[in-house]
PDB file of C-alpha atoms in Angstrom:
ATOM      1  CA  MET A   1       0.001  -0.046  -0.143  1.00 56.00           C
ATOM      2  CA  LYS A   2       2.988   2.440   0.890  1.00 57.00           C
ATOM      3  CA  LYS A   3       4.199   1.467  -2.569  1.00 60.00           C
ATOM      4  CA  LEU A   4       1.196   2.214  -4.031  1.00 66.00           C
ATOM      5  CA  SER A   5       0.777   6.006  -2.533  1.00 66.00           C
ATOM      6  CA  PHE A   6       4.012   6.515  -3.162  1.00 65.00           C
ATOM      7  CA  ILE A   7       3.850   5.794  -6.830  1.00 71.00           C
ATOM      8  CA  ALA A   8       0.475   7.781  -7.020  1.00 68.00           C
ATOM      9  CA  LEU A   9       2.280  10.665  -5.524  1.00 72.00           C
ATOM     10  CA  PHE A  10       5.502  10.714  -7.809  1.00 70.00           C
ATOM     11  CA  PHE A  11       2.868  10.622 -10.647  1.00 71.00           C
ATOM     12  CA  VAL A  12       1.040  13.657  -9.755  1.00 67.00           C
ATOM     13  CA  LEU A  13       4.228  15.605  -9.252  1.00 70.00           C
ATOM     14  CA  LEU A  14       5.466  14.354 -12.529  1.00 69.00           C
ATOM     15  CA  VAL A  15       2.482  15.640 -14.190  1.00 64.00           C
ATOM     16  CA  SER A  16       2.374  18.983 -12.523  1.00 65.00           C
ATOM     17  CA  ALA A  17       6.352  19.488 -13.519  1.00 62.00           C
ATOM     18  CA  CYS A  18       5.099  18.543 -16.844  1.00 58.00           C
ATOM     19  CA  SER A  19       2.130  20.962 -17.360  1.00 57.00           C
ATOM     20  CA  GLY A  20       4.709  23.813 -15.628  1.00 53.00           C
ATOM     21  CA  THR A  21       7.202  23.297 -18.517  1.00 50.00           C
ATOM     22  CA  ASP A  22       4.075  23.594 -20.958  1.00 50.00           C
ATOM     23  CA  VAL A  23       2.986  26.960 -19.500  1.00 43.00           C
ATOM     24  CA  ASP A  24       6.785  28.244 -19.701  1.00 50.00           C
ATOM     25  CA  GLN A  25       7.229  27.335 -23.456  1.00 51.00           C
ATOM     26  CA  ALA A  26       3.802  28.737 -24.148  1.00 45.00           C
ATOM     27  CA  ASP A  27       4.544  31.867 -22.419  1.00 51.00           C
ATOM     28  CA  GLN A  28       7.987  31.894 -24.423  1.00 51.00           C
ATOM     29  CA  LEU A  29       5.829  31.662 -27.620  1.00 48.00           C
ATOM     30  CA  GLU A  30       3.461  34.335 -27.015  1.00 47.00           C
ATOM     31  CA  GLU A  31       6.179  36.911 -26.164  1.00 49.00           C
ATOM     32  CA  PRO A  32       7.851  36.742 -29.974  1.00 45.00           C
ATOM     33  CA  GLU A  33       4.165  37.019 -31.248  1.00 46.00           C
ATOM     34  CA  ASN A  34       3.750  39.955 -29.057  1.00 46.00           C
ATOM     35  CA  SER A  35       6.866  41.330 -29.982  1.00 46.00           C
ATOM     36  CA  GLU A  36       6.081  40.854 -33.912  1.00 47.00           C
ATOM     37  CA  THR A  37       2.830  42.606 -33.308  1.00 43.00           C
ATOM     38  CA  GLU A  38       4.590  45.613 -31.705  1.00 47.00           C
ATOM     39  CA  THR A  39       7.096  45.648 -34.486  1.00 44.00           C
ATOM     40  CA  THR A  40       4.231  45.754 -36.800  1.00 46.00           C
ATOM     41  CA  GLU A  41       2.334  48.698 -35.057  1.00 47.00           C
ATOM     42  CA  ASP A  42       5.647  50.320 -35.034  1.00 48.00           C
ATOM     43  CA  GLU A  43       6.229  49.977 -38.558  1.00 47.00           C
ATOM     44  CA  ALA A  44       2.687  51.337 -39.448  1.00 44.00           C
ATOM     45  CA  ALA A  45       3.281  54.163 -37.158  1.00 43.00           C
ATOM     46  CA  SER A  46       6.565  54.953 -39.083  1.00 45.00           C
ATOM     47  CA  GLU A  47       4.418  54.678 -42.417  1.00 46.00           C
ATOM     48  CA  GLU A  48       1.574  57.123 -41.029  1.00 44.00           C
ATOM     49  CA  THR A  49       3.808  59.839 -40.176  1.00 43.00           C
ATOM     50  CA  PRO A  50       5.442  60.119 -44.003  1.00 41.00           C
ATOM     51  CA  SER A  51       1.892  60.071 -45.145  1.00 43.00           C
ATOM     52  CA  GLU A  52       0.769  62.856 -42.507  1.00 42.00           C
ATOM     53  CA  GLU A  53       4.270  64.988 -43.790  1.00 44.00           C
ATOM     54  CA  SER A  54       2.956  64.611 -47.276  1.00 41.00           C
ATOM     55  CA  GLU A  55      -0.469  65.912 -46.095  1.00 44.00           C
ATOM     56  CA  GLU A  56       1.139  69.088 -44.652  1.00 44.00           C
ATOM     57  CA  GLU A  57       3.558  69.466 -48.018  1.00 43.00           C
ATOM     58  CA  ALA A  58       0.576  69.125 -49.970  1.00 40.00           C
ATOM     59  CA  GLU A  59      -1.356  71.963 -48.232  1.00 44.00           C
ATOM     60  CA  PRO A  60       0.943  74.695 -49.421  1.00 42.00           C
ATOM     61  CA  ALA A  61       0.602  73.458 -53.101  1.00 42.00           C
ATOM     62  CA  GLU A  62      -3.453  74.037 -52.818  1.00 44.00           C
ATOM     63  CA  GLU A  63      -2.501  77.068 -51.053  1.00 43.00           C
ATOM     64  CA  GLU A  64      -0.434  78.419 -54.381  1.00 44.00           C
ATOM     65  CA  PRO A  65      -3.359  79.201 -56.525  1.00 43.00           C
ATOM     66  CA  SER A  66      -4.788  81.583 -54.158  1.00 43.00           C
ATOM     67  CA  GLU A  67      -1.815  83.334 -54.059  1.00 43.00           C
ATOM     68  CA  GLU A  68      -2.224  83.237 -58.340  1.00 43.00           C
ATOM     69  CA  THR A  69      -5.625  84.322 -58.132  1.00 43.00           C
ATOM     70  CA  PRO A  70      -4.556  87.833 -60.185  1.00 43.00           C
ATOM     71  CA  VAL A  71      -3.978  85.687 -63.213  1.00 44.00           C
ATOM     72  CA  GLU A  72      -7.957  84.637 -62.866  1.00 45.00           C
ATOM     73  CA  GLU A  73      -8.469  88.507 -63.182  1.00 44.00           C
ATOM     74  CA  GLU A  74      -7.070  88.681 -66.122  1.00 46.00           C
ATOM     75  CA  PRO A  75      -9.671  87.521 -68.684  1.00 42.00           C
ATOM     76  CA  SER A  76     -11.998  89.763 -66.842  1.00 44.00           C
ATOM     77  CA  THR A  77      -9.844  92.599 -68.008  1.00 42.00           C
ATOM     78  CA  GLU A  78      -9.966  91.310 -71.534  1.00 44.00           C
ATOM     79  CA  GLU A  79     -13.717  90.698 -71.386  1.00 44.00           C
ATOM     80  CA  ALA A  80     -14.398  94.317 -70.893  1.00 42.00           C
ATOM     81  CA  PRO A  81     -13.866  95.227 -74.422  1.00 43.00           C
ATOM     82  CA  THR A  82     -16.250  92.732 -75.608  1.00 45.00           C
ATOM     83  CA  GLU A  83     -19.139  94.330 -73.570  1.00 44.00           C
ATOM     84  CA  GLU A  84     -18.681  97.424 -75.527  1.00 45.00           C
ATOM     85  CA  ALA A  85     -18.412  95.641 -78.878  1.00 43.00           C
ATOM     86  CA  PRO A  86     -22.215  95.741 -79.498  1.00 44.00           C
ATOM     87  CA  ALA A  87     -22.411  99.810 -78.895  1.00 42.00           C
ATOM     88  CA  ASP A  88     -19.700  99.834 -81.853  1.00 45.00           C
ATOM     89  CA  LYS A  89     -21.544  97.597 -83.723  1.00 43.00           C
ATOM     90  CA  LYS A  90     -24.699  99.483 -83.242  1.00 43.00           C
ATOM     91  CA  GLU A  91     -22.956 102.795 -84.333  1.00 45.00           C
ATOM     92  CA  ASP A  92     -21.968 101.083 -87.427  1.00 47.00           C
ATOM     93  CA  HIS A  93     -25.791  99.981 -88.167  1.00 44.00           C
ATOM     94  CA  THR A  94     -27.000 103.345 -87.496  1.00 43.00           C
ATOM     95  CA  GLU A  95     -24.148 104.829 -89.643  1.00 45.00           C
ATOM     96  CA  SER A  96     -24.957 102.391 -92.640  1.00 44.00           C
ATOM     97  CA  ASP A  97     -28.758 103.340 -92.203  1.00 46.00           C
ATOM     98  CA  THR A  98     -27.870 106.722 -92.558  1.00 43.00           C
ATOM     99  CA  THR A  99     -26.010 106.154 -95.709  1.00 44.00           C
ATOM    100  CA  GLU A 100     -28.404 103.897 -97.108  1.00 46.00           C
ATOM    101  CA  ALA A 101     -31.247 106.109 -96.509  1.00 45.00           C
ATOM    102  CA  PRO A 102     -30.957 108.171 -99.727  1.00 45.00           C
ATOM    103  CA  GLU A 103     -30.728 105.163-101.858  1.00 49.00           C
ATOM    104  CA  GLU A 104     -34.470 104.068-100.466  1.00 48.00           C
ATOM    105  CA  GLU A 105     -35.455 107.850-101.493  1.00 48.00           C
ATOM    106  CA  GLU A 106     -34.682 107.121-105.363  1.00 50.00           C
ATOM    107  CA  GLU A 107     -36.158 103.525-105.729  1.00 49.00           C
ATOM    108  CA  PRO A 108     -39.317 105.218-106.373  1.00 45.00           C
ATOM    109  CA  GLU A 109     -37.830 106.728-109.593  1.00 48.00           C
ATOM    110  CA  GLU A 110     -36.788 103.386-110.649  1.00 46.00           C
ATOM    111  CA  SER A 111     -39.565 101.565-109.907  1.00 44.00           C
ATOM    112  CA  ALA A 112     -41.222 104.200-112.485  1.00 42.00           C
ATOM    113  CA  GLU A 113     -39.399 102.996-115.297  1.00 46.00           C
ATOM    114  CA  PRO A 114     -40.602  99.508-114.978  1.00 42.00           C
ATOM    115  CA  GLU A 115     -44.178 100.684-115.031  1.00 43.00           C
ATOM    116  CA  GLU A 116     -43.534 102.757-117.969  1.00 43.00           C
ATOM    117  CA  ASP A 117     -42.256  99.638-119.756  1.00 45.00           C
ATOM    118  CA  THR A 118     -45.211  97.438-118.937  1.00 41.00           C
ATOM    119  CA  VAL A 119     -47.924 100.247-120.362  1.00 36.00           C
ATOM    120  CA  GLU A 120     -45.860 100.151-123.259  1.00 43.00           C
ATOM    121  CA  SER A 121     -45.646  96.490-123.712  1.00 41.00           C
ATOM    122  CA  ALA A 122     -49.187  96.318-122.899  1.00 39.00           C
ATOM    123  CA  SER A 123     -50.391  98.857-125.565  1.00 39.00           C
ATOM    124  CA  ASN A 124     -47.893  97.046-128.050  1.00 45.00           C
ATOM    125  CA  ASP A 125     -49.287  93.635-127.284  1.00 44.00           C
ATOM    126  CA  SER A 126     -52.623  95.307-127.895  1.00 39.00           C
ATOM    127  CA  GLU A 127     -51.745  97.072-131.006  1.00 43.00           C
ATOM    128  CA  ASP A 128     -50.401  93.564-132.134  1.00 44.00           C
ATOM    129  CA  THR A 129     -53.862  91.379-131.468  1.00 39.00           C
ATOM    130  CA  GLU A 130     -55.709  94.299-133.132  1.00 42.00           C
ATOM    131  CA  ALA A 131     -53.464  93.918-136.577  1.00 41.00           C
ATOM    132  CA  SER A 132     -53.423  90.077-136.146  1.00 40.00           C
ATOM    133  CA  GLY A 133     -57.052  89.480-135.445  1.00 42.00           C
ATOM    134  CA  SER A 134     -58.158  88.574-138.631  1.00 41.00           C
ATOM    135  CA  SER A 135     -55.075  86.605-139.257  1.00 44.00           C
ATOM    136  CA  ALA A 136     -55.330  84.788-136.051  1.00 52.00           C
ATOM    137  CA  GLY A 137     -57.926  82.251-137.615  1.00 89.00           C
ATOM    138  CA  LEU A 138     -61.626  82.561-138.824  1.00 95.00           C
ATOM    139  CA  LYS A 139     -63.220  81.298-135.588  1.00 94.00           C
ATOM    140  CA  ALA A 140     -62.969  84.913-134.526  1.00 95.00           C
ATOM    141  CA  TYR A 141     -65.821  85.458-136.740  1.00 97.00           C
ATOM    142  CA  MET A 142     -68.247  82.797-135.153  1.00 96.00           C
ATOM    143  CA  PRO A 143     -71.071  84.161-133.369  1.00 96.00           C
ATOM    144  CA  LYS A 144     -70.345  84.874-129.588  1.00 95.00           C
ATOM    145  CA  GLY A 145     -73.732  82.726-128.586  1.00 96.00           C
ATOM    146  CA  PRO A 146     -77.220  82.071-129.114  1.00 97.00           C
ATOM    147  CA  MET A 147     -78.937  85.217-131.142  1.00 97.00           C
ATOM    148  CA  THR A 148     -81.422  85.798-134.081  1.00 98.00           C
ATOM    149  CA  LYS A 149     -80.334  87.848-136.776  1.00 98.00           C
ATOM    150  CA  THR A 150     -82.772  89.401-139.122  1.00 97.00           C
ATOM    151  CA  PHE A 151     -81.473  89.919-142.929  1.00 98.00           C
ATOM    152  CA  THR A 152     -83.293  92.005-145.413  1.00 96.00           C
ATOM    153  CA  GLN A 153     -83.063  90.882-148.992  1.00 93.00           C
ATOM    154  CA  ASP A 154     -83.264  93.241-151.825  1.00 89.00           C
ATOM    155  CA  GLU A 155     -85.269  95.295-149.806  1.00 84.00           C
ATOM    156  CA  ASP A 156     -88.338  93.302-150.042  1.00 87.00           C
ATOM    157  CA  TYR A 157     -87.661  89.773-148.277  1.00 92.00           C
ATOM    158  CA  GLN A 158     -86.523  88.719-145.004  1.00 95.00           C
ATOM    159  CA  VAL A 159     -84.461  85.925-144.123  1.00 96.00           C
ATOM    160  CA  VAL A 160     -84.027  85.013-140.453  1.00 97.00           C
ATOM    161  CA  HIS A 161     -80.773  82.993-139.000  1.00 98.00           C
ATOM    162  CA  GLU A 162     -81.559  81.799-135.871  1.00 98.00           C
ATOM    163  CA  VAL A 163     -78.282  80.676-133.802  1.00 98.00           C
ATOM    164  CA  VAL A 164     -79.293  78.077-131.630  1.00 97.00           C
ATOM    165  CA  ASP A 165     -76.290  76.866-130.091  1.00 96.00           C
ATOM    166  CA  VAL A 166     -72.429  77.248-130.277  1.00 96.00           C
ATOM    167  CA  ASN A 167     -69.242  75.714-128.896  1.00 94.00           C
ATOM    168  CA  ASP A 168     -65.441  76.070-129.596  1.00 92.00           C
ATOM    169  CA  ARG A 169     -65.788  74.506-133.227  1.00 93.00           C
ATOM    170  CA  PHE A 170     -69.541  74.302-134.416  1.00 96.00           C
ATOM    171  CA  VAL A 171     -72.474  76.554-134.919  1.00 97.00           C
ATOM    172  CA  GLN A 172     -75.815  75.337-135.203  1.00 97.00           C
ATOM    173  CA  GLN A 173     -78.507  77.687-136.938  1.00 97.00           C
ATOM    174  CA  ILE A 174     -81.986  77.414-138.399  1.00 97.00           C
ATOM    175  CA  VAL A 175     -82.298  79.293-141.582  1.00 97.00           C
ATOM    176  CA  THR A 176     -85.752  80.473-142.277  1.00 96.00           C
ATOM    177  CA  PHE A 177     -86.648  81.969-145.933  1.00 95.00           C
ATOM    178  CA  GLY A 178     -90.479  82.289-146.301  1.00 92.00           C
ATOM    179  CA  ASP A 179     -92.042  78.647-146.072  1.00 93.00           C
ATOM    180  CA  MET A 180     -88.424  76.980-146.358  1.00 95.00           C
ATOM    181  CA  VAL A 181     -86.623  75.965-142.879  1.00 96.00           C
ATOM    182  CA  THR A 182     -83.369  74.609-143.035  1.00 97.00           C
ATOM    183  CA  LEU A 183     -81.195  73.377-140.085  1.00 97.00           C
ATOM    184  CA  GLN A 184     -77.344  73.914-140.826  1.00 97.00           C
ATOM    185  CA  ILE A 185     -74.282  73.020-138.442  1.00 97.00           C
ATOM    186  CA  LEU A 186     -71.198  75.128-139.613  1.00 97.00           C
ATOM    187  CA  GLU A 187     -67.980  74.130-138.846  1.00 96.00           C
ATOM    188  CA  PHE A 188     -65.129  77.036-138.048  1.00 96.00           C
ATOM    189  CA  THR A 189     -61.305  76.321-138.176  1.00 94.00           C
ATOM    190  CA  GLU A 190     -58.488  78.757-138.396  1.00 93.00           C
ATOM    191  CA  GLY A 191     -58.606  78.729-142.511  1.00 94.00           C
ATOM    192  CA  ARG A 192     -62.123  77.627-143.386  1.00 95.00           C
ATOM    193  CA  ILE A 193     -66.228  78.057-142.691  1.00 97.00           C
ATOM    194  CA  SER A 194     -68.005  75.024-143.915  1.00 96.00           C
ATOM    195  CA  VAL A 195     -71.135  73.571-143.860  1.00 97.00           C
ATOM    196  CA  VAL A 196     -70.820  70.204-142.640  1.00 96.00           C
ATOM    197  CA  HIS A 197     -74.560  69.095-141.788  1.00 95.00           C
ATOM    198  CA  GLN A 198     -77.757  70.529-143.316  1.00 95.00           C
ATOM    199  CA  GLU A 199     -81.260  69.130-143.015  1.00 95.00           C
ATOM    200  CA  SER A 200     -84.331  70.974-144.379  1.00 95.00           C
ATOM    201  CA  ASN A 201     -87.530  71.320-142.586  1.00 94.00           C
ATOM    202  CA  PRO A 202     -86.264  69.408-139.656  1.00 93.00           C
ATOM    203  CA  GLU A 203     -88.821  68.018-137.138  1.00 91.00           C
ATOM    204  CA  ASP A 204     -86.126  68.667-134.198  1.00 91.00           C
ATOM    205  CA  THR A 205     -84.392  71.808-134.052  1.00 90.00           C
ATOM    206  CA  SER A 206     -82.879  71.639-130.656  1.00 92.00           C
ATOM    207  CA  SER A 207     -79.144  71.794-130.294  1.00 93.00           C
ATOM    208  CA  GLN A 208     -77.201  68.557-131.908  1.00 92.00           C
ATOM    209  CA  LEU A 209     -73.964  69.999-130.686  1.00 94.00           C
ATOM    210  CA  ASP A 210     -73.387  67.714-127.568  1.00 91.00           C
ATOM    211  CA  SER A 211     -72.903  64.311-129.283  1.00 87.00           C
ATOM    212  CA  PHE A 212     -72.256  65.973-132.925  1.00 90.00           C
ATOM    213  CA  GLU A 213     -69.622  64.558-135.210  1.00 88.00           C
ATOM    214  CA  ALA A 214     -68.396  65.899-138.566  1.00 86.00           C
ATOM    215  CA  HIS A 215     -68.373  63.467-141.215  1.00 86.00           C
ATOM    216  CA  GLU A 216     -68.560  65.158-144.220  1.00 90.00           C
ATOM    217  CA  THR A 217     -68.143  68.685-145.887  1.00 94.00           C
ATOM    218  CA  ILE A 218     -71.393  69.556-147.770  1.00 95.00           C
ATOM    219  CA  ASP A 219     -70.180  73.311-148.637  1.00 95.00           C
ATOM    220  CA  VAL A 220     -67.243  75.258-148.115  1.00 95.00           C
ATOM    221  CA  LEU A 221     -68.428  79.140-147.559  1.00 95.00           C
ATOM    222  CA  VAL A 222     -64.667  80.495-146.907  1.00 96.00           C
ATOM    223  CA  ASP A 223     -61.458  79.185-147.436  1.00 95.00           C
ATOM    224  CA  ALA A 224     -58.666  81.802-146.010  1.00 93.00           C
ATOM    225  CA  THR A 225     -55.679  78.990-146.412  1.00 91.00           C
ATOM    226  CA  GLY A 226     -54.565  79.981-149.786  1.00 88.00           C
ATOM    227  CA  SER A 227     -54.964  76.353-151.402  1.00 86.00           C
ATOM    228  CA  SER A 228     -58.251  77.259-153.462  1.00 88.00           C
ATOM    229  CA  ALA A 229     -58.251  79.575-156.642  1.00 91.00           C
ATOM    230  CA  LYS A 230     -62.094  79.737-155.898  1.00 94.00           C
ATOM    231  CA  PHE A 231     -61.373  82.347-152.603  1.00 95.00           C
ATOM    232  CA  GLN A 232     -59.959  85.690-152.690  1.00 95.00           C
ATOM    233  CA  ILE A 233     -59.456  87.871-149.564  1.00 95.00           C
ATOM    234  CA  LEU A 234     -60.410  91.579-150.060  1.00 95.00           C
ATOM    235  CA  ASP A 235     -59.934  92.832-146.890  1.00 95.00           C
ATOM    236  CA  GLU A 236     -59.412  91.674-143.273  1.00 94.00           C
ATOM    237  CA  ALA A 237     -60.064  94.999-141.436  1.00 95.00           C
ATOM    238  CA  GLN A 238     -62.647  96.908-143.015  1.00 96.00           C
ATOM    239  CA  THR A 239     -65.482  99.096-141.542  1.00 97.00           C
ATOM    240  CA  THR A 240     -68.834  97.799-142.907  1.00 97.00           C
ATOM    241  CA  SER A 241     -72.341  99.662-142.483  1.00 96.00           C
ATOM    242  CA  THR A 242     -75.470  97.885-142.579  1.00 96.00           C
ATOM    243  CA  PRO A 243     -79.141  99.178-141.766  1.00 96.00           C
ATOM    244  CA  TYR A 244     -78.565  97.555-138.033  1.00 96.00           C
ATOM    245  CA  GLY A 245     -75.180  99.154-137.475  1.00 96.00           C
ATOM    246  CA  GLU A 246     -71.493  99.591-138.214  1.00 97.00           C
ATOM    247  CA  PHE A 247     -68.901  96.910-137.405  1.00 98.00           C
ATOM    248  CA  GLU A 248     -65.408  97.531-137.403  1.00 97.00           C
ATOM    249  CA  ASN A 249     -62.392  94.538-138.161  1.00 97.00           C
ATOM    250  CA  VAL A 250     -64.544  93.136-140.950  1.00 97.00           C
ATOM    251  CA  PHE A 251     -63.095  90.235-142.951  1.00 97.00           C
ATOM    252  CA  VAL A 252     -64.373  90.145-146.598  1.00 97.00           C
ATOM    253  CA  VAL A 253     -63.771  87.477-148.636  1.00 97.00           C
ATOM    254  CA  GLN A 254     -65.159  86.762-152.233  1.00 96.00           C
ATOM    255  CA  ARG A 255     -65.689  83.168-154.052  1.00 96.00           C
ATOM    256  CA  MET A 256     -66.191  82.117-157.362  1.00 94.00           C
ATOM    257  CA  SER A 257     -68.784  79.591-158.488  1.00 89.00           C
ATOM    258  CA  GLY A 258     -68.135  78.643-162.257  1.00 84.00           C
ATOM    259  CA  SER A 259     -67.346  81.726-164.315  1.00 82.00           C
ATOM    260  CA  ASP A 260     -70.167  83.853-163.873  1.00 89.00           C
ATOM    261  CA  VAL A 261     -71.285  83.555-160.237  1.00 94.00           C
ATOM    262  CA  THR A 262     -69.274  85.827-157.894  1.00 96.00           C
ATOM    263  CA  SER A 263     -70.209  85.780-154.016  1.00 96.00           C
ATOM    264  CA  MET A 264     -68.788  88.129-151.501  1.00 97.00           C
ATOM    265  CA  TYR A 265     -69.213  87.587-147.599  1.00 97.00           C
ATOM    266  CA  HIS A 266     -68.696  89.904-144.754  1.00 98.00           C
ATOM    267  CA  TYR A 267     -68.130  88.498-141.154  1.00 98.00           C
ATOM    268  CA  ALA A 268     -67.884  90.559-137.967  1.00 97.00           C
ATOM    269  CA  PRO A 269     -66.098  89.555-134.932  1.00 97.00           C
ATOM    270  CA  ASP A 270     -68.648  87.960-132.412  1.00 96.00           C
ATOM    271  CA  TYR A 271     -71.421  87.968-134.726  1.00 97.00           C
ATOM    272  CA  GLY A 272     -70.802  85.941-137.821  1.00 97.00           C
ATOM    273  CA  LEU A 273     -72.270  86.910-141.523  1.00 98.00           C
ATOM    274  CA  ILE A 274     -73.427  90.350-141.579  1.00 98.00           C
ATOM    275  CA  ARG A 275     -73.701  90.994-145.177  1.00 97.00           C
ATOM    276  CA  GLU A 276     -73.954  88.968-148.338  1.00 97.00           C
ATOM    277  CA  LYS A 277     -73.764  90.031-152.349  1.00 96.00           C
ATOM    278  CA  VAL A 278     -74.290  87.381-155.117  1.00 96.00           C
ATOM    279  CA  GLU A 279     -73.712  88.517-158.527  1.00 95.00           C
ATOM    280  CA  ASP A 280     -74.661  86.337-161.610  1.00 94.00           C
ATOM    281  CA  LYS A 281     -72.775  87.474-164.891  1.00 90.00           C
ATOM    282  CA  GLY A 282     -74.787  84.603-167.102  1.00 86.00           C
ATOM    283  CA  ASP A 283     -77.348  85.342-169.744  1.00 85.00           C
ATOM    284  CA  ASN A 284     -79.970  85.254-167.296  1.00 86.00           C
ATOM    285  CA  GLY A 285     -77.596  87.275-164.811  1.00 89.00           C
ATOM    286  CA  TYR A 286     -79.150  89.038-161.782  1.00 91.00           C
ATOM    287  CA  THR A 287     -77.520  90.838-158.364  1.00 94.00           C
ATOM    288  CA  MET A 288     -78.691  89.596-154.831  1.00 95.00           C
ATOM    289  CA  THR A 289     -77.887  91.841-151.790  1.00 96.00           C
ATOM    290  CA  SER A 290     -78.766  90.726-148.113  1.00 96.00           C
ATOM    291  CA  GLU A 291     -77.935  93.209-145.261  1.00 97.00           C
ATOM    292  CA  LEU A 292     -78.236  92.758-141.493  1.00 97.00           C
ATOM    293  CA  THR A 293     -81.099  94.629-140.086  1.00 97.00           C
ATOM    294  CA  GLU A 294     -81.852  93.335-136.208  1.00 97.00           C
ATOM    295  CA  ILE A 295     -79.843  91.376-133.775  1.00 97.00           C
ATOM    296  CA  GLN A 296     -81.954  89.795-130.897  1.00 96.00           C
ATOM    297  CA  GLU A 297     -79.699  88.256-128.340  1.00 90.00           C
TER     298      GLU A 297
END
């Protein structure tokens, strides 16, 4: 028993001794770690001090622009003249306006000259139209619209030309002589006046021009093209007197029928035929004159 207690006591002492050595070793291990931490802290402190010094050195650099502030004031001194530039420009405008003012006063005199030119050109155009009115074409001698023209033949008989309808090419009329009634459609072109439709004692005398088409030429009353020797233009601007009144710019043409019969027609602008004269120089010769005595429009 004594041996067992002695062994146990010895074991306890051995264990306590081992634990003490372990604690010392642990303390020794902790000291280097503390020293390392202290060295890192010292290094960090040493690194922080230069940054503070650099910050202190940077502060004077930031203060340097404040000392150079007069440099920023130089643009303000240079901008001052630009503010006065508009005034100079205004003065230039006023001077230019004053110099240009006399030119504006002279413009009415210049504008007056074109007006004179326009008046002269208008008069020239009117003279040209009057001079070439008859030569412009025989369409100028078409009746201007529906009308009734009464002719006196040899102071004894009356012939009535009732113009029923007119378009840009054709004239439809009803010719009444005594008991004879004839429907005619005349075609007016630049160089000819022709009968293209004729009907005796028609049942319907209303206008046919909307659907009418010329298929044949029955008779050529006037030919001013110069292609036929039967026609001769006597005058293109004659003043013709009739019992109804006087007409100007009358177109006068003569037609030969055979060797003995000569017909003379007078056409007035906007009215058509106003006078007709037929002369037969044959064995049983005669002369017939038909003149306008009345117009109803």
